Amino acid sequence: MRKLPPLTAVRAFEAAARNENFTAAAAELGMTQAAVSYQVKALEERIGTALFLRERGRARLTPLGARLLPTLSQAFDAIEAAFVSYEAEDESLLTVTTTTTFGNTWLAWRLGGFQMKHPDLAVRLSTGDELIDIRSGDADVAIRAGSGNWEGLECHRLFPTTFTPMATPECIASIERKLGRKIQPADVADQELINRGDEWWRQWFTDNQVDFDEQVHRRPGVRLDNQANEGHAAMAGQGFALLTPLLWVGDVAAGRLAAPFPDRLSTRHWSYWLVFPPERRMVPKVKRFREWLQAEMAAAEADLRLPESN
């Protein structure tokens, strides 16, 4: 256990001794001259001897005060350097954590644009589906999917989670050739469905007045653990996946995916959120990222147009 005198008193003594003036020390510390004098007096009473010989306009050190000053000044210099080093390192790197789906399908494609806009700031992206405690300092900000009620965090809603069946244009065209007409929602139930047993399929079929056959949806099939993998399986021609349109606009534009029913969207009771500790709100790198992400998200939602398959 450390046997230290009150640090406020030690800091007041060090400033007064270095400046050789209580008024100058008060200005440096943002205190009144009387407060500095009180703290020094309290320290002198604590150690049982005088540290200053008080003279008009000047505080002259006693031999003990002169002996203590260099060591204490070096200690405060070391403390200041430690914090300056941390702040410089902290401000030069932005760490973002998010879900595998959001990271792989949307953010990773755009994050370079943020870094180019802020070349003084390095960016590290960490993806995973387990929540991490960003208050511990493992990340600066997080983008999470859920209800937005994480205790102790400031939450900014980005977009709601909607979903609709998507597959490759070739897959949809092949089905329509066999049907001899445009595909309808009821036709999807008989196709290869990725994660067929997922409750999201049950909801989408119910929302679109399609009979839901429990036996059919218990059939074996491809089961994947996140939407990013489901979307890539769909792009590989393995069938229909239920996907969030906003996350896959790039793949639709590139012709890797298509949505046969772009207006038939189901909605979950949760959204994607940008979250961070409230005390980090005005940290420059967090503020810059928040403003950039919200602008990017607004543009993405405005540009969201899912063309129907041909």
mmCIF file with all atom_site columns, C-alpha atoms in Angstrom, residues 26-139:
data_model
loop_
_atom_site.group_PDB
_atom_site.id
_atom_site.type_symbol
_atom_site.label_atom_id
_atom_site.label_alt_id
_atom_site.label_comp_id
_atom_site.label_asym_id
_atom_site.label_entity_id
_atom_site.label_seq_id
_atom_site.pdbx_PDB_ins_code
_atom_site.Cartn_x
_atom_site.Cartn_y
_atom_site.Cartn_z
_atom_site.occupancy
_atom_site.B_iso_or_equiv
_atom_site.pdbx_formal_charge
_atom_site.auth_seq_id
_atom_site.auth_comp_id
_atom_site.auth_asym_id
_atom_site.auth_atom_id
_atom_site.pdbx_PDB_model_num
ATOM 1   C CA . ALA A 1 26  ? -2.630  29.234  -9.192  1.00 0.00 ? 26  ALA A CA 1
ATOM 2   C CA . ALA A 1 27  ? -2.943  30.465  -12.780 1.00 0.00 ? 27  ALA A CA 1
ATOM 3   C CA . GLU A 1 28  ? -1.254  27.305  -14.110 1.00 0.00 ? 28  GLU A CA 1
ATOM 4   C CA . LEU A 1 29  ? -3.466  24.961  -12.075 1.00 0.00 ? 29  LEU A CA 1
ATOM 5   C CA . GLY A 1 30  ? -6.712  26.852  -12.535 1.00 0.00 ? 30  GLY A CA 1
ATOM 6   C CA . MET A 1 31  ? -7.013  27.462  -8.794  1.00 0.00 ? 31  MET A CA 1
ATOM 7   C CA . THR A 1 32  ? -7.105  30.537  -6.614  1.00 0.00 ? 32  THR A CA 1
ATOM 8   C CA . GLN A 1 33  ? -3.942  31.731  -4.907  1.00 0.00 ? 33  GLN A CA 1
ATOM 9   C CA . ALA A 1 34  ? -5.607  31.035  -1.561  1.00 0.00 ? 34  ALA A CA 1
ATOM 10  C CA . ALA A 1 35  ? -6.351  27.433  -2.631  1.00 0.00 ? 35  ALA A CA 1
ATOM 11  C CA . VAL A 1 36  ? -2.724  26.834  -3.602  1.00 0.00 ? 36  VAL A CA 1
ATOM 12  C CA . SER A 1 37  ? -1.550  28.294  -0.295  1.00 0.00 ? 37  SER A CA 1
ATOM 13  C CA . TYR A 1 38  ? -4.009  26.089  1.590   1.00 0.00 ? 38  TYR A CA 1
ATOM 14  C CA . GLN A 1 39  ? -2.845  22.918  -0.227  1.00 0.00 ? 39  GLN A CA 1
ATOM 15  C CA . VAL A 1 40  ? 0.821   23.700  0.432   1.00 0.00 ? 40  VAL A CA 1
ATOM 16  C CA . LYS A 1 41  ? 0.131   24.407  4.093   1.00 0.00 ? 41  LYS A CA 1
ATOM 17  C CA . ALA A 1 42  ? -1.763  21.093  4.353   1.00 0.00 ? 42  ALA A CA 1
ATOM 18  C CA . LEU A 1 43  ? 1.260   19.285  2.881   1.00 0.00 ? 43  LEU A CA 1
ATOM 19  C CA . GLU A 1 44  ? 3.622   21.000  5.292   1.00 0.00 ? 44  GLU A CA 1
ATOM 20  C CA . GLU A 1 45  ? 1.433   19.944  8.211   1.00 0.00 ? 45  GLU A CA 1
ATOM 21  C CA . ARG A 1 46  ? 1.344   16.410  6.843   1.00 0.00 ? 46  ARG A CA 1
ATOM 22  C CA . ILE A 1 47  ? 5.148   16.074  6.753   1.00 0.00 ? 47  ILE A CA 1
ATOM 23  C CA . GLY A 1 48  ? 5.687   18.244  9.837   1.00 0.00 ? 48  GLY A CA 1
ATOM 24  C CA . THR A 1 49  ? 8.062   20.855  8.429   1.00 0.00 ? 49  THR A CA 1
ATOM 25  C CA . ALA A 1 50  ? 8.074   23.973  6.246   1.00 0.00 ? 50  ALA A CA 1
ATOM 26  C CA . LEU A 1 51  ? 8.700   23.743  2.517   1.00 0.00 ? 51  LEU A CA 1
ATOM 27  C CA . PHE A 1 52  ? 8.769   27.481  1.776   1.00 0.00 ? 52  PHE A CA 1
ATOM 28  C CA . LEU A 1 53  ? 10.175  30.609  3.353   1.00 0.00 ? 53  LEU A CA 1
ATOM 29  C CA . ARG A 1 54  ? 7.427   33.023  2.398   1.00 0.00 ? 54  ARG A CA 1
ATOM 30  C CA . GLU A 1 55  ? 8.670   36.403  1.186   1.00 0.00 ? 55  GLU A CA 1
ATOM 31  C CA . ARG A 1 56  ? 6.870   39.295  -0.469  1.00 0.00 ? 56  ARG A CA 1
ATOM 32  C CA . GLY A 1 57  ? 6.232   38.395  -4.127  1.00 0.00 ? 57  GLY A CA 1
ATOM 33  C CA . ARG A 1 58  ? 8.277   35.208  -3.950  1.00 0.00 ? 58  ARG A CA 1
ATOM 34  C CA . ALA A 1 59  ? 8.074   31.766  -2.348  1.00 0.00 ? 59  ALA A CA 1
ATOM 35  C CA . ARG A 1 60  ? 11.640  30.727  -1.512  1.00 0.00 ? 60  ARG A CA 1
ATOM 36  C CA . LEU A 1 61  ? 12.208  27.025  -0.945  1.00 0.00 ? 61  LEU A CA 1
ATOM 37  C CA . THR A 1 62  ? 13.611  25.594  2.292   1.00 0.00 ? 62  THR A CA 1
ATOM 38  C CA . PRO A 1 63  ? 16.430  23.041  1.893   1.00 0.00 ? 63  PRO A CA 1
ATOM 39  C CA . LEU A 1 64  ? 13.862  20.218  2.120   1.00 0.00 ? 64  LEU A CA 1
ATOM 40  C CA . GLY A 1 65  ? 11.646  21.879  -0.496  1.00 0.00 ? 65  GLY A CA 1
ATOM 41  C CA . ALA A 1 66  ? 14.628  22.288  -2.823  1.00 0.00 ? 66  ALA A CA 1
ATOM 42  C CA . ARG A 1 67  ? 15.506  18.627  -2.379  1.00 0.00 ? 67  ARG A CA 1
ATOM 43  C CA . LEU A 1 68  ? 11.954  17.439  -3.151  1.00 0.00 ? 68  LEU A CA 1
ATOM 44  C CA . LEU A 1 69  ? 11.318  19.622  -6.204  1.00 0.00 ? 69  LEU A CA 1
ATOM 45  C CA . PRO A 1 70  ? 13.498  17.839  -8.848  1.00 0.00 ? 70  PRO A CA 1
ATOM 46  C CA . THR A 1 71  ? 12.143  14.397  -7.991  1.00 0.00 ? 71  THR A CA 1
ATOM 47  C CA . LEU A 1 72  ? 8.532   15.551  -7.958  1.00 0.00 ? 72  LEU A CA 1
ATOM 48  C CA . SER A 1 73  ? 8.933   17.501  -11.207 1.00 0.00 ? 73  SER A CA 1
ATOM 49  C CA . GLN A 1 74  ? 10.404  14.417  -12.895 1.00 0.00 ? 74  GLN A CA 1
ATOM 50  C CA . ALA A 1 75  ? 7.513   12.332  -11.602 1.00 0.00 ? 75  ALA A CA 1
ATOM 51  C CA . PHE A 1 76  ? 4.923   14.752  -12.999 1.00 0.00 ? 76  PHE A CA 1
ATOM 52  C CA . ASP A 1 77  ? 6.843   14.924  -16.286 1.00 0.00 ? 77  ASP A CA 1
ATOM 53  C CA . ALA A 1 78  ? 6.660   11.117  -16.518 1.00 0.00 ? 78  ALA A CA 1
ATOM 54  C CA . ILE A 1 79  ? 2.922   11.121  -15.768 1.00 0.00 ? 79  ILE A CA 1
ATOM 55  C CA . GLU A 1 80  ? 2.327   13.826  -18.388 1.00 0.00 ? 80  GLU A CA 1
ATOM 56  C CA . ALA A 1 81  ? 4.391   11.946  -20.974 1.00 0.00 ? 81  ALA A CA 1
ATOM 57  C CA . ALA A 1 82  ? 2.427   8.744   -20.328 1.00 0.00 ? 82  ALA A CA 1
ATOM 58  C CA . PHE A 1 83  ? -0.877  10.481  -20.987 1.00 0.00 ? 83  PHE A CA 1
ATOM 59  C CA . VAL A 1 84  ? 0.430   12.409  -23.995 1.00 0.00 ? 84  VAL A CA 1
ATOM 60  C CA . SER A 1 85  ? 1.689   9.140   -25.481 1.00 0.00 ? 85  SER A CA 1
ATOM 61  C CA . TYR A 1 86  ? -1.658  7.436   -24.887 1.00 0.00 ? 86  TYR A CA 1
ATOM 62  C CA . GLU A 1 87  ? -3.626  10.332  -26.353 1.00 0.00 ? 87  GLU A CA 1
ATOM 63  C CA . ALA A 1 88  ? -1.426  10.452  -29.446 1.00 0.00 ? 88  ALA A CA 1
ATOM 64  C CA . GLU A 1 89  ? -1.738  6.698   -29.967 1.00 0.00 ? 89  GLU A CA 1
ATOM 65  C CA . ASP A 1 90  ? -5.461  6.734   -29.221 1.00 0.00 ? 90  ASP A CA 1
ATOM 66  C CA . GLU A 1 91  ? -6.153  9.526   -31.675 1.00 0.00 ? 91  GLU A CA 1
ATOM 67  C CA . SER A 1 92  ? -4.141  7.912   -34.484 1.00 0.00 ? 92  SER A CA 1
ATOM 68  C CA . LEU A 1 93  ? -6.096  4.626   -34.610 1.00 0.00 ? 93  LEU A CA 1
ATOM 69  C CA . LEU A 1 94  ? -9.854  4.033   -34.879 1.00 0.00 ? 94  LEU A CA 1
ATOM 70  C CA . THR A 1 95  ? -11.006 0.517   -34.026 1.00 0.00 ? 95  THR A CA 1
ATOM 71  C CA . VAL A 1 96  ? -14.474 -0.498  -35.236 1.00 0.00 ? 96  VAL A CA 1
ATOM 72  C CA . THR A 1 97  ? -16.146 -3.750  -34.214 1.00 0.00 ? 97  THR A CA 1
ATOM 73  C CA . THR A 1 98  ? -19.232 -5.077  -35.955 1.00 0.00 ? 98  THR A CA 1
ATOM 74  C CA . THR A 1 99  ? -21.081 -8.220  -36.987 1.00 0.00 ? 99  THR A CA 1
ATOM 75  C CA . THR A 1 100 ? -19.628 -10.535 -39.588 1.00 0.00 ? 100 THR A CA 1
ATOM 76  C CA . THR A 1 101 ? -22.556 -9.769  -41.893 1.00 0.00 ? 101 THR A CA 1
ATOM 77  C CA . PHE A 1 102 ? -22.383 -5.979  -41.731 1.00 0.00 ? 102 PHE A CA 1
ATOM 78  C CA . GLY A 1 103 ? -18.595 -5.939  -41.878 1.00 0.00 ? 103 GLY A CA 1
ATOM 79  C CA . ASN A 1 104 ? -18.290 -8.264  -44.867 1.00 0.00 ? 104 ASN A CA 1
ATOM 80  C CA . THR A 1 105 ? -21.255 -7.115  -46.937 1.00 0.00 ? 105 THR A CA 1
ATOM 81  C CA . TRP A 1 106 ? -21.284 -3.344  -46.410 1.00 0.00 ? 106 TRP A CA 1
ATOM 82  C CA . LEU A 1 107 ? -18.701 -1.677  -44.194 1.00 0.00 ? 107 LEU A CA 1
ATOM 83  C CA . ALA A 1 108 ? -15.510 -3.286  -45.532 1.00 0.00 ? 108 ALA A CA 1
ATOM 84  C CA . TRP A 1 109 ? -16.412 -2.063  -49.031 1.00 0.00 ? 109 TRP A CA 1
ATOM 85  C CA . ARG A 1 110 ? -16.674 1.551   -47.875 1.00 0.00 ? 110 ARG A CA 1
ATOM 86  C CA . LEU A 1 111 ? -14.269 1.924   -44.969 1.00 0.00 ? 111 LEU A CA 1
ATOM 87  C CA . GLY A 1 112 ? -11.387 2.803   -47.253 1.00 0.00 ? 112 GLY A CA 1
ATOM 88  C CA . GLY A 1 113 ? -13.311 5.916   -48.281 1.00 0.00 ? 113 GLY A CA 1
ATOM 89  C CA . PHE A 1 114 ? -13.363 7.080   -44.668 1.00 0.00 ? 114 PHE A CA 1
ATOM 90  C CA . GLN A 1 115 ? -9.652  6.453   -44.245 1.00 0.00 ? 115 GLN A CA 1
ATOM 91  C CA . MET A 1 116 ? -8.829  8.324   -47.461 1.00 0.00 ? 116 MET A CA 1
ATOM 92  C CA . LYS A 1 117 ? -10.907 11.248  -46.219 1.00 0.00 ? 117 LYS A CA 1
ATOM 93  C CA . HIS A 1 118 ? -8.935  11.173  -42.960 1.00 0.00 ? 118 HIS A CA 1
ATOM 94  C CA . PRO A 1 119 ? -5.405  10.049  -43.959 1.00 0.00 ? 119 PRO A CA 1
ATOM 95  C CA . ASP A 1 120 ? -4.034  10.919  -40.522 1.00 0.00 ? 120 ASP A CA 1
ATOM 96  C CA . LEU A 1 121 ? -6.188  8.216   -38.971 1.00 0.00 ? 121 LEU A CA 1
ATOM 97  C CA . ALA A 1 122 ? -5.536  4.471   -39.281 1.00 0.00 ? 122 ALA A CA 1
ATOM 98  C CA . VAL A 1 123 ? -8.631  2.255   -39.178 1.00 0.00 ? 123 VAL A CA 1
ATOM 99  C CA . ARG A 1 124 ? -8.904  -1.299  -37.882 1.00 0.00 ? 124 ARG A CA 1
ATOM 100 C CA . LEU A 1 125 ? -12.046 -3.370  -38.511 1.00 0.00 ? 125 LEU A CA 1
ATOM 101 C CA . SER A 1 126 ? -12.871 -6.306  -36.237 1.00 0.00 ? 126 SER A CA 1
ATOM 102 C CA . THR A 1 127 ? -15.787 -8.588  -37.134 1.00 0.00 ? 127 THR A CA 1
ATOM 103 C CA . GLY A 1 128 ? -17.568 -11.211 -35.070 1.00 0.00 ? 128 GLY A CA 1
ATOM 104 C CA . ASP A 1 129 ? -21.017 -12.084 -33.784 1.00 0.00 ? 129 ASP A CA 1
ATOM 105 C CA . GLU A 1 130 ? -20.194 -11.994 -30.080 1.00 0.00 ? 130 GLU A CA 1
ATOM 106 C CA . LEU A 1 131 ? -20.688 -8.733  -28.193 1.00 0.00 ? 131 LEU A CA 1
ATOM 107 C CA . ILE A 1 132 ? -17.537 -7.198  -26.803 1.00 0.00 ? 132 ILE A CA 1
ATOM 108 C CA . ASP A 1 133 ? -17.340 -4.671  -23.986 1.00 0.00 ? 133 ASP A CA 1
ATOM 109 C CA . ILE A 1 134 ? -16.326 -1.493  -25.812 1.00 0.00 ? 134 ILE A CA 1
ATOM 110 C CA . ARG A 1 135 ? -16.239 0.388   -22.509 1.00 0.00 ? 135 ARG A CA 1
ATOM 111 C CA . SER A 1 136 ? -13.121 -1.627  -21.697 1.00 0.00 ? 136 SER A CA 1
ATOM 112 C CA . GLY A 1 137 ? -11.270 0.016   -24.590 1.00 0.00 ? 137 GLY A CA 1
ATOM 113 C CA . ASP A 1 138 ? -11.108 -2.979  -26.945 1.00 0.00 ? 138 ASP A CA 1
ATOM 114 C CA . ALA A 1 139 ? -12.793 -0.854  -29.623 1.00 0.00 ? 139 ALA A CA 1
#
